[in-house]
Coordinates of C-alpha atoms in Angstrom, one line a residue:
X1 CA 0.0 0.0 0.0
X2 CA 1.4 3.3 -1.0
X3 CA 2.0 5.9 1.7
X4 CA 0.1 9.1 1.7
X5 CA 2.1 11.8 -0.1
X6 CA 1.7 15.3 1.2
X7 CA 2.2 17.8 -1.6
X8 CA 4.8 20.6 -1.1
X9 CA 3.2 23.8 0.2
X10 CA 4.6 27.3 -0.3
X11 CA 2.6 29.5 2.1
X12 CA 4.5 32.5 0.9
X13 CA 2.3 32.5 -2.3
X14 CA -0.8 32.8 -0.1
X15 CA 0.4 35.6 2.1
X16 CA -2.5 38.1 1.5
X17 CA -5.1 35.4 1.8
X18 CA -3.6 34.0 5.0
X19 CA -3.4 37.5 6.6
X20 CA -7.1 38.2 5.7
X21 CA -8.5 34.9 6.9
X22 CA -6.2 34.7 9.9
X23 CA -6.9 38.3 11.1
X24 CA -10.6 37.8 10.5
X25 CA -10.5 34.7 12.8
X26 CA -8.6 36.5 15.5
X27 CA -10.9 39.5 15.2
X28 CA -13.9 37.4 16.0
X29 CA -12.3 36.5 19.4
X30 CA -11.0 40.1 20.0
X31 CA -14.5 41.4 19.4
X32 CA -16.1 39.0 21.8
X33 CA -13.6 39.4 24.7
X34 CA -12.1 42.9 24.4
X35 CA -14.5 45.2 22.5
X36 CA -17.5 46.4 24.6
X37 CA -21.0 46.9 23.2
X38 CA -21.5 50.3 21.8
X39 CA -17.9 50.6 20.6
X40 CA -17.9 48.0 17.8
X41 CA -16.4 50.6 15.5
X42 CA -13.1 49.5 17.0
X43 CA -13.6 46.1 15.4
X44 CA -14.3 47.9 12.1
X45 CA -11.1 49.9 12.3
X46 CA -9.1 46.8 13.1
X47 CA -10.6 45.1 10.1
X48 CA -9.6 47.9 7.8
X49 CA -6.1 47.7 9.2
X50 CA -5.9 44.0 8.5
X51 CA -7.0 44.5 4.9
X52 CA -4.4 47.3 4.5
X53 CA -1.6 45.0 5.9
X54 CA -2.7 42.2 3.5
X55 CA -2.5 44.7 0.6
X56 CA 1.0 45.9 1.7
X57 CA 2.1 42.3 2.1
X58 CA 1.3 41.7 -1.6
X59 CA 3.7 44.4 -2.9
X60 CA 6.9 42.3 -2.5
X61 CA 5.1 39.4 -4.3
X62 CA 4.6 41.4 -7.6
X63 CA 7.7 39.8 -9.2
X64 CA 6.9 36.4 -7.7
X65 CA 5.0 33.7 -9.7
X66 CA 4.3 30.1 -8.8
X67 CA 1.9 27.5 -7.6
X68 CA 1.3 25.5 -4.5
X69 CA -1.0 22.7 -3.2
X70 CA -0.1 20.6 -6.3
X71 CA -0.9 23.4 -8.6
X72 CA -4.4 24.0 -7.2
X73 CA -3.6 27.6 -6.2
X74 CA -1.4 30.0 -8.1
X75 CA 0.1 33.4 -7.5
X76 CA 0.6 35.6 -10.5
X77 CA 0.2 39.3 -11.2
X78 CA -3.3 38.7 -12.5
X79 CA -4.4 37.2 -9.1
X80 CA -2.5 39.9 -7.2
X81 CA -4.1 42.8 -9.1
X82 CA -7.5 41.3 -8.4
X83 CA -6.5 40.8 -4.7
X84 CA -5.9 44.5 -4.4
X85 CA -9.2 45.3 -6.1
X86 CA -11.0 43.1 -3.6
X87 CA -9.2 44.5 -0.6
X88 CA -10.2 48.0 -1.7
X89 CA -13.8 46.9 -2.1
X90 CA -13.7 45.4 1.4
X91 CA -12.2 48.4 3.0
X92 CA -14.6 50.8 1.4
X93 CA -17.6 48.6 2.3
X94 CA -16.5 48.6 6.0
X95 CA -16.0 52.4 5.9
X96 CA -19.6 53.0 4.9
X97 CA -20.9 50.5 7.5
X98 CA -19.1 52.1 10.5
X99 CA -22.0 54.5 11.2
X100 CA -24.7 52.8 9.2
X101 CA -24.9 49.8 11.6
X102 CA -25.4 51.8 14.9
X103 CA -27.8 54.2 13.1
X104 CA -30.0 51.3 12.1
X105 CA -29.6 49.5 15.4
X106 CA -28.0 46.4 13.8
X107 CA -24.5 47.0 15.1
X108 CA -22.8 43.6 15.7
X109 CA -19.0 43.2 15.8
X110 CA -19.0 40.1 13.7
X111 CA -20.1 42.1 10.7
X112 CA -16.5 43.2 10.0
X113 CA -14.8 39.8 10.2
X114 CA -17.6 38.4 8.0
X115 CA -16.7 41.0 5.3
X116 CA -13.0 39.9 5.7
X117 CA -14.0 36.2 5.3
X118 CA -15.9 37.2 2.1
X119 CA -12.8 39.0 0.8
X120 CA -10.8 35.9 1.6
X121 CA -13.2 33.8 -0.5
X122 CA -12.8 36.3 -3.4
X123 CA -9.0 36.1 -3.2
X124 CA -9.2 32.3 -3.1
X125 CA -11.3 32.3 -6.3
X126 CA -8.8 34.6 -8.0
X127 CA -5.9 32.3 -7.1
X128 CA -7.7 29.1 -8.0
X129 CA -6.3 27.0 -10.8
X130 CA -8.5 24.0 -10.0
X131 CA -12.3 23.5 -10.0
X132 CA -12.2 22.1 -6.4
X133 CA -10.4 25.1 -4.9
X134 CA -12.6 27.4 -7.0
X135 CA -15.7 25.8 -5.5
X136 CA -14.3 26.2 -2.0
X137 CA -13.7 29.9 -2.7
X138 CA -17.3 30.3 -4.0
X139 CA -18.7 28.7 -0.9
X140 CA -16.6 30.7 1.5
X141 CA -17.8 33.8 -0.2
X142 CA -21.4 32.7 -0.4
X143 CA -21.8 31.5 3.2
X144 CA -20.7 34.8 4.6
X145 CA -23.0 36.6 2.2
X146 CA -26.0 34.5 3.3
X147 CA -25.4 35.7 6.8
X148 CA -24.8 39.3 5.8
X149 CA -27.9 39.7 3.6
X150 CA -30.0 38.7 6.7
X151 CA -28.0 40.9 9.0
X152 CA -30.8 43.4 9.6
X153 CA -32.8 40.8 11.5
X154 CA -35.7 41.1 12.5
X155 CA -36.5 43.3 9.5
X156 CA -38.7 41.1 7.3
X157 CA -37.2 42.3 4.0
X158 CA -33.7 41.4 5.2
X159 CA -34.8 37.9 6.4
X160 CA -36.5 37.3 3.1
X161 CA -33.4 38.4 1.1
X162 CA -31.3 36.1 3.2
X163 CA -33.6 33.1 2.6
X164 CA -33.9 33.8 -1.2
X165 CA -30.2 34.1 -1.6
X166 CA -29.6 30.9 0.4
X167 CA -32.1 28.8 -1.5
X168 CA -30.9 30.0 -5.0
X169 CA -27.3 29.8 -3.9
X170 CA -27.8 26.2 -2.9
X171 CA -29.2 25.5 -6.3
X172 CA -26.2 27.2 -8.0
X173 CA -23.8 25.1 -5.8
X174 CA -25.6 22.0 -6.9
X175 CA -25.2 22.8 -10.6
X176 CA -21.6 23.7 -10.0
X177 CA -20.7 20.5 -8.1
X178 CA -22.5 18.2 -10.6
X179 CA -20.8 20.0 -13.5
X180 CA -17.4 19.4 -11.8
X181 CA -18.2 15.7 -11.4
X182 CA -19.1 15.3 -15.0
X183 CA -16.0 17.2 -16.2
X184 CA -13.9 14.9 -14.0
X185 CA -15.7 11.9 -15.4
X186 CA -14.8 13.0 -19.0
X187 CA -11.2 14.3 -18.5
X188 CA -10.0 12.6 -15.3
X189 CA -8.9 15.9 -13.8
X190 CA -10.3 19.0 -12.1
X191 CA -7.2 21.0 -12.8
X192 CA -7.7 23.9 -15.3
X193 CA -4.4 23.1 -16.9
X194 CA -5.3 19.4 -17.1
X195 CA -8.6 20.3 -18.7
X196 CA -6.9 22.5 -21.3
X197 CA -4.4 19.7 -22.0
X198 CA -7.3 17.2 -22.4
X199 CA -9.1 19.5 -24.8
X200 CA -6.0 19.9 -26.9
X201 CA -6.0 16.1 -27.6
X202 CA -9.2 16.0 -29.7
X203 CA -11.0 14.1 -31.0
X204 CA -12.6 12.5 -27.9
X205 CA -14.7 9.4 -27.5
X206 CA -18.4 10.3 -28.0
X207 CA -19.4 9.5 -24.5
X208 CA -16.6 11.6 -23.0
X209 CA -17.5 14.5 -25.2
X210 CA -21.1 14.4 -24.1
X211 CA -20.1 14.2 -20.4
X212 CA -17.7 17.1 -20.8
X213 CA -20.2 19.3 -22.7
X214 CA -23.0 18.7 -20.1
X215 CA -20.5 19.3 -17.3
X216 CA -19.2 22.5 -18.7
X217 CA -22.8 23.7 -19.3
X218 CA -23.7 23.1 -15.6
X219 CA -20.5 24.9 -14.4
X220 CA -21.5 27.8 -16.6
X221 CA -25.0 27.8 -15.0
X222 CA -23.4 27.9 -11.6
X223 CA -21.4 30.9 -12.7
X224 CA -24.5 32.5 -14.1
X225 CA -26.2 32.5 -10.8
X226 CA -23.3 33.9 -8.9
X227 CA -22.6 36.7 -11.5
X228 CA -26.4 37.3 -12.0
X229 CA -26.2 36.7 -15.8
X230 CA -29.6 36.6 -17.5
X231 CA -31.7 34.4 -17.2
X232 CA -30.2 33.5 -13.8
X233 CA -30.5 37.0 -12.5
X234 CA -33.9 36.9 -10.9
X235 CA -32.7 37.0 -7.3
X236 CA -30.7 40.1 -7.7
X237 CA -33.2 43.0 -7.3
X238 CA -35.0 41.4 -4.3
X239 CA -31.8 40.5 -2.5
X240 CA -30.2 43.9 -3.0
X241 CA -33.4 45.7 -1.9
X242 CA -33.8 43.5 1.3
X243 CA -30.1 43.5 2.3
X244 CA -28.6 46.2 4.5
X245 CA -27.4 48.8 1.9
X246 CA -23.6 48.4 2.7
X247 CA -24.0 44.6 2.1
X248 CA -25.8 45.3 -1.2
X249 CA -22.9 47.6 -2.2
X250 CA -20.3 45.0 -1.3
X251 CA -22.2 42.2 -3.2
X252 CA -22.7 44.4 -6.3
X253 CA -18.9 44.6 -6.8
X254 CA -17.4 41.7 -4.8
X255 CA -19.4 38.7 -5.9
X256 CA -19.4 39.7 -9.6
X257 CA -15.8 40.5 -9.6
X258 CA -14.6 37.3 -8.0
X259 CA -16.9 35.1 -10.1
X260 CA -16.0 36.9 -13.3
X261 CA -12.3 36.6 -12.5
X262 CA -12.6 32.9 -12.0
X263 CA -14.7 32.6 -15.2
X264 CA -11.9 34.2 -17.1
X265 CA -9.4 31.5 -16.0
X266 CA -12.0 28.8 -16.9
X267 CA -12.5 30.4 -20.3
X268 CA -8.8 30.3 -21.0
X269 CA -8.8 26.6 -20.1
X270 CA -11.7 26.1 -22.6
X271 CA -9.8 27.7 -25.5
X272 CA -9.7 24.4 -27.5
X273 CA -13.4 24.2 -27.1
X274 CA -14.1 27.7 -28.3
X275 CA -16.7 26.6 -30.8
X276 CA -18.9 25.3 -28.0
X277 CA -18.0 27.7 -25.2
X278 CA -18.0 31.1 -26.9
X279 CA -21.5 30.9 -28.4
X280 CA -22.9 30.1 -24.9
X281 CA -21.1 33.2 -23.5
X282 CA -22.3 35.3 -26.4
X283 CA -25.9 34.3 -25.8
X284 CA -25.6 35.0 -22.0
X285 CA -23.9 38.4 -22.7
X286 CA -26.6 39.4 -25.1
X287 CA -29.4 38.5 -22.8
X288 CA -27.7 40.1 -19.8
X289 CA -27.0 43.4 -21.5
X290 CA -30.6 43.7 -22.8
X291 CA -32.5 42.4 -19.8
X292 CA -30.4 44.2 -17.3
X293 CA -30.7 47.6 -18.9
X294 CA -34.4 47.3 -19.9
X295 CA -35.2 46.1 -16.4
X296 CA -33.6 49.2 -14.9
X297 CA -35.6 51.5 -17.1
X298 CA -38.9 50.9 -15.2
X299 CA -37.5 51.2 -11.6
X300 CA -38.5 54.0 -9.3
X301 CA -36.4 52.5 -6.5
X302 CA -32.8 53.5 -6.8
X303 CA -31.6 50.3 -5.0
X304 CA -33.4 48.1 -7.5
X305 CA -32.2 50.3 -10.4
X306 CA -28.6 49.8 -9.3
X307 CA -29.3 46.0 -9.0
X308 CA -30.5 45.8 -12.6
X309 CA -27.7 48.1 -13.7
X310 CA -25.2 45.7 -12.2
X311 CA -26.7 42.9 -14.3
X312 CA -26.2 45.0 -17.4
X313 CA -22.6 45.8 -16.5
X314 CA -21.9 42.0 -16.0
X315 CA -22.9 41.6 -19.7
X316 CA -20.3 44.2 -20.8
X317 CA -17.6 42.6 -18.7
X318 CA -18.4 39.2 -20.3
X319 CA -17.5 40.7 -23.6
X320 CA -14.0 41.3 -22.4
X321 CA -13.7 37.7 -21.1
X322 CA -14.6 36.3 -24.5
X323 CA -11.7 38.0 -26.2
X324 CA -8.8 37.6 -23.7
X325 CA -6.4 37.1 -26.7
X326 CA -7.3 40.6 -28.0
X327 CA -6.5 42.6 -24.8
X328 CA -9.7 41.5 -23.2
X329 CA -8.0 40.6 -19.9
X330 CA -6.6 44.2 -19.7
X331 CA -10.1 45.6 -20.4
X332 CA -11.6 43.3 -17.8
X333 CA -9.2 44.4 -15.0
X334 CA -9.7 48.1 -15.8
X335 CA -13.4 47.8 -16.0
X336 CA -13.6 45.9 -12.7
X337 CA -11.6 48.6 -10.9
X338 CA -13.6 51.4 -12.5
X339 CA -17.0 49.7 -11.8
X340 CA -16.0 48.8 -8.2
X341 CA -15.1 52.4 -7.3
X342 CA -18.0 54.0 -9.1
X343 CA -20.7 51.7 -7.8
X344 CA -19.4 51.8 -4.2
X345 CA -19.5 55.6 -4.5
X346 CA -23.1 55.6 -5.7
X347 CA -24.2 53.3 -2.9
X348 CA -22.3 55.6 -0.5
X349 CA -24.6 58.5 -1.5
X350 CA -27.6 56.3 -1.1
X351 CA -26.5 55.3 2.4
X352 CA -26.1 59.0 3.3
X353 CA -29.8 59.6 2.5
X354 CA -31.1 56.5 4.3
X355 CA -32.6 57.2 7.7
X356 CA -33.2 54.7 10.5
X357 CA -36.5 52.9 10.0
X358 CA -37.1 54.9 6.8
X359 CA -35.6 53.9 3.4
X360 CA -34.9 56.8 1.1
X361 CA -34.5 54.6 -2.0
X362 CA -37.1 56.3 -4.2
X363 CA -35.6 58.3 -7.0
X364 CA -38.0 61.1 -6.0
X365 CA -36.1 61.5 -2.8
X366 CA -33.1 62.7 -4.8
X367 CA -35.2 65.7 -6.1
X368 CA -33.6 69.0 -5.1
X369 CA -30.5 67.3 -3.5
X370 CA -28.3 70.0 -5.1
X371 CA -30.1 72.7 -3.2
X372 CA -29.6 70.9 0.1
X373 CA -26.2 69.2 -0.3
X374 CA -24.5 70.5 -3.5
X375 CA -21.3 68.5 -3.1
X376 CA -23.2 65.3 -2.4
X377 CA -25.3 65.9 -5.6
X378 CA -22.2 66.6 -7.6
X379 CA -20.6 63.4 -6.4
X380 CA -23.7 61.4 -7.2
X381 CA -23.9 63.0 -10.7
X382 CA -20.2 62.0 -11.2
X383 CA -21.0 58.4 -10.3
X384 CA -24.1 58.3 -12.6
X385 CA -22.1 59.8 -15.5
X386 CA -19.4 57.1 -14.9
X387 CA -21.9 54.3 -14.8
X388 CA -23.5 55.6 -18.0
X389 CA -20.1 55.8 -19.7
X390 CA -19.9 59.6 -20.2
X391 CA -16.3 61.0 -20.7
X392 CA -14.0 61.8 -19.0
X393 CA -15.0 59.3 -16.3
X394 CA -13.6 55.9 -15.4
X395 CA -16.8 54.3 -16.7
X396 CA -16.2 55.8 -20.2
X397 CA -12.6 54.4 -20.3
X398 CA -13.8 51.0 -19.1
X399 CA -16.4 50.7 -21.8
X400 CA -14.0 52.1 -24.4
X401 CA -11.5 49.4 -23.6
X402 CA -14.0 46.6 -23.5
X403 CA -15.8 47.6 -26.7
X404 CA -12.5 48.1 -28.7
X405 CA -11.2 44.7 -27.5
X406 CA -14.4 43.0 -28.4
X407 CA -14.5 44.6 -31.8
X408 CA -10.9 43.5 -32.5
X409 CA -11.9 40.0 -31.5
X410 CA -14.6 39.9 -34.2
X411 CA -17.5 40.5 -31.9
X412 CA -18.8 43.6 -33.7
X413 CA -22.5 42.6 -33.4
X414 CA -22.1 42.2 -29.7
X415 CA -20.4 45.6 -29.5
X416 CA -23.4 47.1 -31.4
X417 CA -25.7 45.6 -28.8
X418 CA -23.5 47.0 -26.0
X419 CA -23.6 50.5 -27.5
X420 CA -27.4 50.4 -28.0
X421 CA -27.9 49.2 -24.4
X422 CA -25.5 51.8 -23.1
X423 CA -27.6 54.5 -24.8
X424 CA -30.7 53.0 -23.1
X425 CA -28.8 53.0 -19.7
X426 CA -27.9 56.7 -20.1
X427 CA -31.6 57.5 -19.8
X428 CA -32.1 56.0 -16.3
X429 CA -28.8 57.3 -15.0
X430 CA -29.4 60.8 -16.2
X431 CA -32.9 60.8 -14.8
X432 CA -31.3 60.8 -11.3
X433 CA -29.1 63.7 -12.3
X434 CA -32.1 65.7 -13.6
X435 CA -34.0 65.0 -10.3
X436 CA -31.1 66.3 -8.2
X437 CA -30.4 69.5 -10.2
X438 CA -33.6 70.5 -11.9
X439 CA -36.5 69.5 -9.6
X440 CA -37.8 70.7 -6.3
X441 CA -37.7 68.4 -3.3
X442 CA -40.8 66.2 -2.8
X443 CA -40.1 65.6 0.9
X444 CA -37.4 66.7 3.3
X445 CA -34.8 63.9 3.4
X446 CA -31.7 65.0 5.4
X447 CA -28.5 63.3 4.4
X448 CA -26.3 62.1 7.3
X449 CA -22.6 62.3 6.4
X450 CA -20.1 60.8 8.7
X451 CA -16.3 60.6 8.5
X452 CA -16.3 57.1 7.2
X453 CA -19.0 57.9 4.6
X454 CA -17.3 61.2 3.6
X455 CA -13.9 59.3 3.1
X456 CA -15.5 56.6 1.0
X457 CA -17.4 59.0 -1.3
X458 CA -14.3 61.2 -1.6
X459 CA -12.0 58.3 -2.5
X460 CA -14.4 56.8 -4.9
X461 CA -15.1 60.2 -6.6
X462 CA -11.4 61.2 -7.0
X463 CA -10.5 57.7 -8.3
X464 CA -13.5 57.8 -10.7
X465 CA -12.1 61.0 -12.2
X466 CA -8.5 60.0 -12.2
X467 CA -9.1 56.7 -13.9
X468 CA -11.0 58.6 -16.6
X469 CA -8.4 61.3 -17.0
X470 CA -5.2 59.3 -16.5
X471 CA -5.9 55.7 -17.3
X472 CA -2.3 54.8 -18.5
X473 CA -0.8 53.6 -15.2
X474 CA -3.7 51.2 -14.6
X475 CA -3.6 50.0 -18.3
X476 CA 0.2 49.3 -17.8
X477 CA -0.6 47.3 -14.6
X478 CA -3.3 45.4 -16.5
X479 CA -0.9 44.6 -19.3
X480 CA 1.7 43.1 -16.9
X481 CA -1.1 41.0 -15.3
X482 CA -2.1 39.8 -18.8
X483 CA 1.5 38.6 -19.4
X484 CA 1.2 36.6 -16.2
X485 CA -1.8 34.8 -17.7
X486 CA 0.2 34.0 -20.8
X487 CA -2.2 36.1 -22.9

């Protein structure tokens, strides 16, 4: 009988991930034993410090590349760039929650470690080179989000959102696991490199081909639920509306970003099966861009509008993933960063208007905001312009890179759909701007701006402008990350 062989493990490649997960675990104990009730902000500050340390620890790893756990996890510039984006999203999400939680009487110290665990799940997904570790990352992220969506207990809408997300998340996990099993049955491996090698040895036996195609389709359905691609998007508006607003903001950028990052690696592994894989992605991208933007048109609730808007943006990002060989990976990274900062900024303004026990999510509540809080109105207008893709904002540059990459990759007809749906999207984004600057207030909604919220909106606003005016440094960073992928 052969002895059990323990694969070599290089923990150095997992430094940011270990810091985030380790500090989140320690923070749970620190919060219970050392942080008194009513001062839970201390836990939040410590969580931000942990995320900052994890980000700094990644800097010396920029020139390091390698794999560990028998190739199941990799560290390269692509995963490191994504790690920094996820750390920024986590830190900004904590900043907006510092005063939101006590204001809404839902302050619990475990909120902040849960955000850190979710960030850990995202990093694990970005570093995964195997379907098994990818599934572990998805579940780590999903389980924390199930808890966070129901965090406003006993508010009925929050409980309902938590249950809906849990049930549909369980379905998605089932599809994903079953797909992995079928792919393993066909190829004999769950490694992305092994799958790519298997696909390069065509032709296959008919029964193996059927197993593989069904398995790959099921895995794609699992991704569709997590990213909220149409027609697997139905949970998104209800879950966003029922969740505490900082959680909805975090989900809108974190879940999509991590799942799309993993989908890009899977798409690279499927390169030899392009004739099967790319038409599926094209159909999903088309449906997602159209349904997401048309769904947002009829919304009078800004939270639901941003939920549908996030669906539409997922469709645009999918275009970049389909053309990784034509600078699509660079466009993907740039778009992810631009969308993360812009969307978190827009949700920050929404949180400023939200009073305890009274949701100010109606677009009518933004009427006359310029007269009451001119700077807040200007910031919200900037975020709306960026989401619409108006120059010179980060959103414009993101769409420009994605559309040019997709056009160069021969996806002209999808670019046309993207441009048309972007024009539709401009209507519902600019409607908010018109309300703020050109209409009288319907009712007196007094924004509450705190230090954490001010900092979040300021950072997001400045970054949205800088990325639009000076995109070159980020483009160069993305190009080096693309080289790490071998693109």
